[in-house]
Tab-separated table of C-alpha atoms in Angstrom:
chain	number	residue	atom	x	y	z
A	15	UNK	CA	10.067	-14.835	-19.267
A	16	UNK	CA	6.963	-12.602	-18.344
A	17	UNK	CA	5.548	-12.381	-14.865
A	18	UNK	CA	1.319	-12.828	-15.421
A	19	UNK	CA	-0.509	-10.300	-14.323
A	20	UNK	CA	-1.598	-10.345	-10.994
A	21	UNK	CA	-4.933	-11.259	-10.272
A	22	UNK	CA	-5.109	-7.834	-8.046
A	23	UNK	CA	-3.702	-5.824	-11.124
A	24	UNK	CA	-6.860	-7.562	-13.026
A	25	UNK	CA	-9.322	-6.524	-10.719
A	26	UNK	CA	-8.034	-2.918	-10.313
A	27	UNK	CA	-8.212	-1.959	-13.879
A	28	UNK	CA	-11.440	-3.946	-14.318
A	29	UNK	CA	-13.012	-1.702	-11.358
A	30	UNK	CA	-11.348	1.307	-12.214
A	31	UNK	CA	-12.458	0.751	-16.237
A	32	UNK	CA	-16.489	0.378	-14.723
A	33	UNK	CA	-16.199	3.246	-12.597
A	34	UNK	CA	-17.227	6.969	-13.258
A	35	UNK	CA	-13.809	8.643	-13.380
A	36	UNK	CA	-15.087	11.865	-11.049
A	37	UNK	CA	-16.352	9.501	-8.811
A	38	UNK	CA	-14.949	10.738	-5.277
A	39	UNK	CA	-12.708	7.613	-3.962
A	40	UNK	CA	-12.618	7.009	-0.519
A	41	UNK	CA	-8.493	7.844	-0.732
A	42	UNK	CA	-8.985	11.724	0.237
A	43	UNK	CA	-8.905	14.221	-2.128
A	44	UNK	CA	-9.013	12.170	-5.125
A	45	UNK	CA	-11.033	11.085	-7.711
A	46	UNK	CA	-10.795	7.540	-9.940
A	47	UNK	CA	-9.253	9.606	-12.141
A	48	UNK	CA	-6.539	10.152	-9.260
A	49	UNK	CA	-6.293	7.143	-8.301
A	50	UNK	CA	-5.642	5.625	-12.136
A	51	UNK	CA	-2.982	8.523	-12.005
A	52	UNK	CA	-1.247	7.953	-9.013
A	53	UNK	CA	-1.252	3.536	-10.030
A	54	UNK	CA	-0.094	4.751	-13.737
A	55	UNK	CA	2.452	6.597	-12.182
A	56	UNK	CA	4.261	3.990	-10.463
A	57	UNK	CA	4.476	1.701	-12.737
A	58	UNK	CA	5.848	4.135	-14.862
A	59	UNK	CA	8.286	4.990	-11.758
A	60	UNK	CA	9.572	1.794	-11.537
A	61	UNK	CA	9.746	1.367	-15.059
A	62	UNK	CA	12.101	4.567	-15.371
A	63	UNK	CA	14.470	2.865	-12.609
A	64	UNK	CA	14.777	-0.478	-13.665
A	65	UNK	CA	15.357	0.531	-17.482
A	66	UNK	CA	19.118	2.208	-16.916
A	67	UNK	CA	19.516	-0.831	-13.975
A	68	UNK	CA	18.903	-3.393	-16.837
A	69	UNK	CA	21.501	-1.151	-19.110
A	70	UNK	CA	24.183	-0.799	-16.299
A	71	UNK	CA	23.242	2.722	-16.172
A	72	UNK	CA	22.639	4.521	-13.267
A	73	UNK	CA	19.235	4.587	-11.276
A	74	UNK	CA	17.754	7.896	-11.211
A	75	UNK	CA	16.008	9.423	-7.996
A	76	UNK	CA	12.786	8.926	-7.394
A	77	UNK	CA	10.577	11.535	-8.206
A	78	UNK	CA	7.672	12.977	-6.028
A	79	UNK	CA	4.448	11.965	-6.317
A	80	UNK	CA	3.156	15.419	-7.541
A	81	UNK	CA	6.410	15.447	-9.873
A	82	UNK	CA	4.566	12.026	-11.797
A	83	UNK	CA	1.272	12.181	-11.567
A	84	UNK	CA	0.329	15.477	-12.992
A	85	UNK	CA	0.780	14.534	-16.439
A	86	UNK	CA	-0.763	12.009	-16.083
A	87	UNK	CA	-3.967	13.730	-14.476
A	88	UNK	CA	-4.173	15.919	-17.406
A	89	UNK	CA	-4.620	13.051	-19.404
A	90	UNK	CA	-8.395	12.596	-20.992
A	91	UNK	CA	-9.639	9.507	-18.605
A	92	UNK	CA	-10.027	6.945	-21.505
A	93	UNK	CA	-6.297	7.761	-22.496
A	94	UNK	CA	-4.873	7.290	-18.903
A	95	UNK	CA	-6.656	4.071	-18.346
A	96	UNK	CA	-4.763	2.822	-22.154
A	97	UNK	CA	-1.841	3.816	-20.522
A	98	UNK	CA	-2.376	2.313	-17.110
A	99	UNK	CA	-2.993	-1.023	-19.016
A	100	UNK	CA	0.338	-0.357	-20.976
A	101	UNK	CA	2.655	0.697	-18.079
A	102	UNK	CA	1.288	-2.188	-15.992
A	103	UNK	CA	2.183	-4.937	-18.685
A	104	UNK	CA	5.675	-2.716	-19.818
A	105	UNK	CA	7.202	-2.721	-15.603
A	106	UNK	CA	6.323	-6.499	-15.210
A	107	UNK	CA	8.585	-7.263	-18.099
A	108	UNK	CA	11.054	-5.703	-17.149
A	109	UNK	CA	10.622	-6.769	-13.511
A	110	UNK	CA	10.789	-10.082	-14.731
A	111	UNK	CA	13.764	-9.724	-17.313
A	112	UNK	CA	15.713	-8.660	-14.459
A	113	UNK	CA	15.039	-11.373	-11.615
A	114	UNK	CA	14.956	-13.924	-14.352
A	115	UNK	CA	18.964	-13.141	-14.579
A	116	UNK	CA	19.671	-11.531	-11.241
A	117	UNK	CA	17.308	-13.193	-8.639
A	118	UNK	CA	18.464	-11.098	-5.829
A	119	UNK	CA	18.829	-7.627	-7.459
A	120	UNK	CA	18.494	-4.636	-5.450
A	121	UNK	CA	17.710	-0.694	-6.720
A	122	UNK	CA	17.823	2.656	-5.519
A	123	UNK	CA	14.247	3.782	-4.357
A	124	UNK	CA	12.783	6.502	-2.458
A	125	UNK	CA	15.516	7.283	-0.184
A	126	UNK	CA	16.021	3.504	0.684
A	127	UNK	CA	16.900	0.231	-1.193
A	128	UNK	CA	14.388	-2.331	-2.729
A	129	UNK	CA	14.684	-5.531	-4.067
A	130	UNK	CA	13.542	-5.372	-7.616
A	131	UNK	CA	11.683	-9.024	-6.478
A	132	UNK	CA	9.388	-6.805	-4.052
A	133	UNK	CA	8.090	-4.993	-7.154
A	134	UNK	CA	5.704	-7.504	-7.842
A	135	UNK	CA	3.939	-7.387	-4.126
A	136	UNK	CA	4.199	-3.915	-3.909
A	137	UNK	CA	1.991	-3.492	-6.828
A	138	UNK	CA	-0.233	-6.517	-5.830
A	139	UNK	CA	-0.483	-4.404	-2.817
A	140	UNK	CA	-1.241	-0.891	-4.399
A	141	UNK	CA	-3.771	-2.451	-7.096
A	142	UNK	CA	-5.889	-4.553	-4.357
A	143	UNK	CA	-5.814	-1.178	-1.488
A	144	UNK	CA	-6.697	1.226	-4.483
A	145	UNK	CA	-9.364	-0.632	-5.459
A	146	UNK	CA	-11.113	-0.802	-2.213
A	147	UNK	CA	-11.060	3.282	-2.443
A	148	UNK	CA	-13.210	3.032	-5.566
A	149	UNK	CA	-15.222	-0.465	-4.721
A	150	UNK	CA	-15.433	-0.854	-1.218
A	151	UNK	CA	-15.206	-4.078	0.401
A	152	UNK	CA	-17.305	-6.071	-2.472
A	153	UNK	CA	-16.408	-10.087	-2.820
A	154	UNK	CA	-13.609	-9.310	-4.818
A	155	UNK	CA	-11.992	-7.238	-1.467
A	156	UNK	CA	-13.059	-10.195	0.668
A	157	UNK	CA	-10.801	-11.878	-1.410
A	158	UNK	CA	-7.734	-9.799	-2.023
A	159	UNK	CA	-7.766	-7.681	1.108
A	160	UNK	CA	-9.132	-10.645	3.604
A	161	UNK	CA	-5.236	-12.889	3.904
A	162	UNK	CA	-1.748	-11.924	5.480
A	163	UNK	CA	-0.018	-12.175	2.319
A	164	UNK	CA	-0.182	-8.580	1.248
A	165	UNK	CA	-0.265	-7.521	4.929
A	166	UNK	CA	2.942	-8.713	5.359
A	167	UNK	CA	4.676	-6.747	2.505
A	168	UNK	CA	3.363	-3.414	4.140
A	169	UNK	CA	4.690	-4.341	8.029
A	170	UNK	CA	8.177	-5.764	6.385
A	171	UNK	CA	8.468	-3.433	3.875
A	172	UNK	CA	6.602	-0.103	4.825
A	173	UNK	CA	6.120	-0.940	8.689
A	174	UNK	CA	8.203	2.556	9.834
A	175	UNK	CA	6.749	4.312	6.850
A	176	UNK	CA	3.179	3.886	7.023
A	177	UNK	CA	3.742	6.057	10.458
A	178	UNK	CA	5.586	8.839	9.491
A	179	UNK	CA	2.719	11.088	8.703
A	180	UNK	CA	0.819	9.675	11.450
A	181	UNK	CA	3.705	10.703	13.708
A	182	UNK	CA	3.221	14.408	12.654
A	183	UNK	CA	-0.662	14.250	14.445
A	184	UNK	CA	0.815	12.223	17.577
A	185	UNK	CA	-1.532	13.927	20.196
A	186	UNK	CA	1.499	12.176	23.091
A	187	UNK	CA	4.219	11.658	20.838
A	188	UNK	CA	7.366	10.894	23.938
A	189	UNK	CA	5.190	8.289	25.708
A	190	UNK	CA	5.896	4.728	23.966
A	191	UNK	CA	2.450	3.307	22.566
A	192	UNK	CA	1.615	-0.505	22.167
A	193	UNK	CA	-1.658	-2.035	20.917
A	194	UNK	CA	-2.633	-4.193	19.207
A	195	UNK	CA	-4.792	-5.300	16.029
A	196	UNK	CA	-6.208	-8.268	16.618
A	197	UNK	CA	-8.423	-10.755	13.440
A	198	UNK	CA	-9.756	-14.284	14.021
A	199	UNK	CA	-7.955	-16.649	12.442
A	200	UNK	CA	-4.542	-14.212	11.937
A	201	UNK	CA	-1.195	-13.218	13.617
A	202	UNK	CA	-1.739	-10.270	15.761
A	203	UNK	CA	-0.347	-6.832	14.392
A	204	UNK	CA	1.401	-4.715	16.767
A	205	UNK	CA	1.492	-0.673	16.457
A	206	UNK	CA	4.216	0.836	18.478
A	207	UNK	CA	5.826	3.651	19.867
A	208	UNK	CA	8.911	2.682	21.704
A	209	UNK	CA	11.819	4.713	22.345
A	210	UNK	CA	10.497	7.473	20.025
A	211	UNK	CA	10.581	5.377	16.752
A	212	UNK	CA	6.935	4.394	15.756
A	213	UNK	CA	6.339	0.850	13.307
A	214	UNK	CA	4.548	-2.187	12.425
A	215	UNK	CA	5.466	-5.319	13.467
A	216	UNK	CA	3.934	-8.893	13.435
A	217	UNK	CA	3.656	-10.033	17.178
A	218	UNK	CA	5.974	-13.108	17.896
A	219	UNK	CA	3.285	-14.589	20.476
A	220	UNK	CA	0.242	-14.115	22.192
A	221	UNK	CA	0.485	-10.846	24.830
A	222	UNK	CA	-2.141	-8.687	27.034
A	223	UNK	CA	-1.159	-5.890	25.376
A	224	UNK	CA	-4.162	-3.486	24.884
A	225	UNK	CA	-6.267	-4.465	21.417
A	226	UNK	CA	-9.071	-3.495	18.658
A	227	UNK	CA	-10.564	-6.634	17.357
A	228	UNK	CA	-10.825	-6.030	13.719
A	229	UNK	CA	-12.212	-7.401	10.416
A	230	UNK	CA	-8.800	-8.265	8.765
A	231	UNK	CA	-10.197	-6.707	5.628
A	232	UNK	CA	-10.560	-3.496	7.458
A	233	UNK	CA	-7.689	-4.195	9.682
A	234	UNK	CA	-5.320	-4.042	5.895
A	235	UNK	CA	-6.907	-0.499	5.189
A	236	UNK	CA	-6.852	0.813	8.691
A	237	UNK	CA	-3.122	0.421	8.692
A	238	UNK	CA	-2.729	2.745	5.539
A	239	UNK	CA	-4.905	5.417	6.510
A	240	UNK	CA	-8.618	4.056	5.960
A	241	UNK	CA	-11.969	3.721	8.023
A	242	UNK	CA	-13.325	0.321	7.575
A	243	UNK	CA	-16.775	1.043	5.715
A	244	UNK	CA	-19.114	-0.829	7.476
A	245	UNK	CA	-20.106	-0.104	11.640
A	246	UNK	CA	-18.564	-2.526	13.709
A	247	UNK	CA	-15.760	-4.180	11.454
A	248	UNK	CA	-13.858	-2.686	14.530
A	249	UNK	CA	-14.328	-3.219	17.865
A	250	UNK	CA	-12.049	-1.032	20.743
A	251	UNK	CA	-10.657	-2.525	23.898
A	252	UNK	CA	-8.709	0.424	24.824
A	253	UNK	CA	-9.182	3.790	26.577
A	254	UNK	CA	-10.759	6.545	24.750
A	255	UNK	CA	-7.141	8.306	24.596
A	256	UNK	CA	-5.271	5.450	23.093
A	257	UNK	CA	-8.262	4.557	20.409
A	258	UNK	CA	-7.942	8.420	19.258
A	259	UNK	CA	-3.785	8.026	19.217
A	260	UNK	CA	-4.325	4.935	17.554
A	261	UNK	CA	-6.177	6.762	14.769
A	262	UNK	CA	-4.104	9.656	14.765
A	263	UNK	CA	-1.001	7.121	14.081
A	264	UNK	CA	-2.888	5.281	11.379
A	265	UNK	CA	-4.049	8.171	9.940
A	266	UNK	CA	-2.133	7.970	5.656
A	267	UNK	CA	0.233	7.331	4.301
């Protein structure tokens, strides 16, 4: 069995192939040539971890970003992008060779556990956000960015995450925080500060809460740090204060 590559996965090394690799992304601080890096070095991550899993070895700990991805930045670009394509097609085979016999299998990963199942949305995830950084939104981020489906991996999966640097730039960080995100058409997504823990979360209904009516394109790369890329994609129904706390939250990952 062999998992097909993801239409995302497609697109990214498509964009990332047409693009100038000292192009400056809109991910700050980095390059195409980062950002091929940084992809190539997850798959190559995940690889390393589900290898000795598949052997009945044990699962290493996760390296650091900076631990992975600088040899692969000193790569020459046109080598890094062969071995972006390689590392990509090598970690769905093995993602697959493992849920194929063990649906429900679960690793060791950054500090937490992960069902090796969530690999393939994760990456889905990854390929369509790091795209945007060197496209913008184009059709192709209309389409990959513009549904719930890979919204939903980053509030269930990465909903306390995606705040923890934001947390660091809290300008009122003991005073609970709730507002919401609000696209035409989607589920409302809640950012909040309660009880000094800060996450994502899907509201259950409609509420009053205080909102930002947003482009749901822009509303997936707000959450992970981004400025949608065209005026008005967002639209602020909240004081001054609580807009600039909202960005502060939402500010990377």
């Amino acid at each position: 069995m062999e998992i097909e590559r993801s239409i995302e996965a497609g697109a990214f090394l498509a964009t990332i192939d047409a693009a100038a690799p000292e192009a400056v992304s809109a991910c700050e601080g980095w390059t195409t040539h980062e950002i091929a890096a940084h992809v190539t070095g997850i798959a190559v991550e995940v690889t390393r971890h589900l290898e000795p899993y598949l052997q009945g070895e044990p699962v290493p700990k996760t390296r650091s970003f900076e631990e992975r991805e600088a040899p692969l930045q000193a790569l020459g670009h046109a080598d890094l992008l062969r071995r972006l394509d390689s590392e990509e097609t090598r970690m769905r085979r093995l993602v697959a060779e493992i849920v194929d016999g063990e649906p429900d299998a679960v690793i060791p990963w950054t500090g937490r556990h992960m069902a090796v199942a969530k690999f393939t949305p994760h990456l889905r995830n990854e390929h369509a956000l790091h795209r945007w950084d060197v496209a913008g939104e184009d059709d192709m981020s209309l389409q990959l960015l513009g549904n719930d489906n890979l919204v939903d991996h980053s509030v269930s999966e990465l909903g306390q995450i995606l705040l923890v640097a934001g947390r660091k730039h809290d300008p009122d960080p003991d005073t609970d925080f709730q507002v919401r995100l609000r696209s035409h058409g989607h589920r409302d997504l809640r950012v909040l500060v309660e009880a000094g823990t800060a996450t994502l979360a899907w509201a259950d209904a409609a509420g009053e809460e205080p909102w930002v009516d947003i482009d749901p394109v822009a509303r997936h790369v707000f959450i992970w740090g981004r400025r949608p890329d065209r005026h008005g994609q967002a639209r602020s129904h909240l004081s001054q204060s609580n807009l600039a706390r909202l960005q502060a939250l939402l500010s990377g990952y």
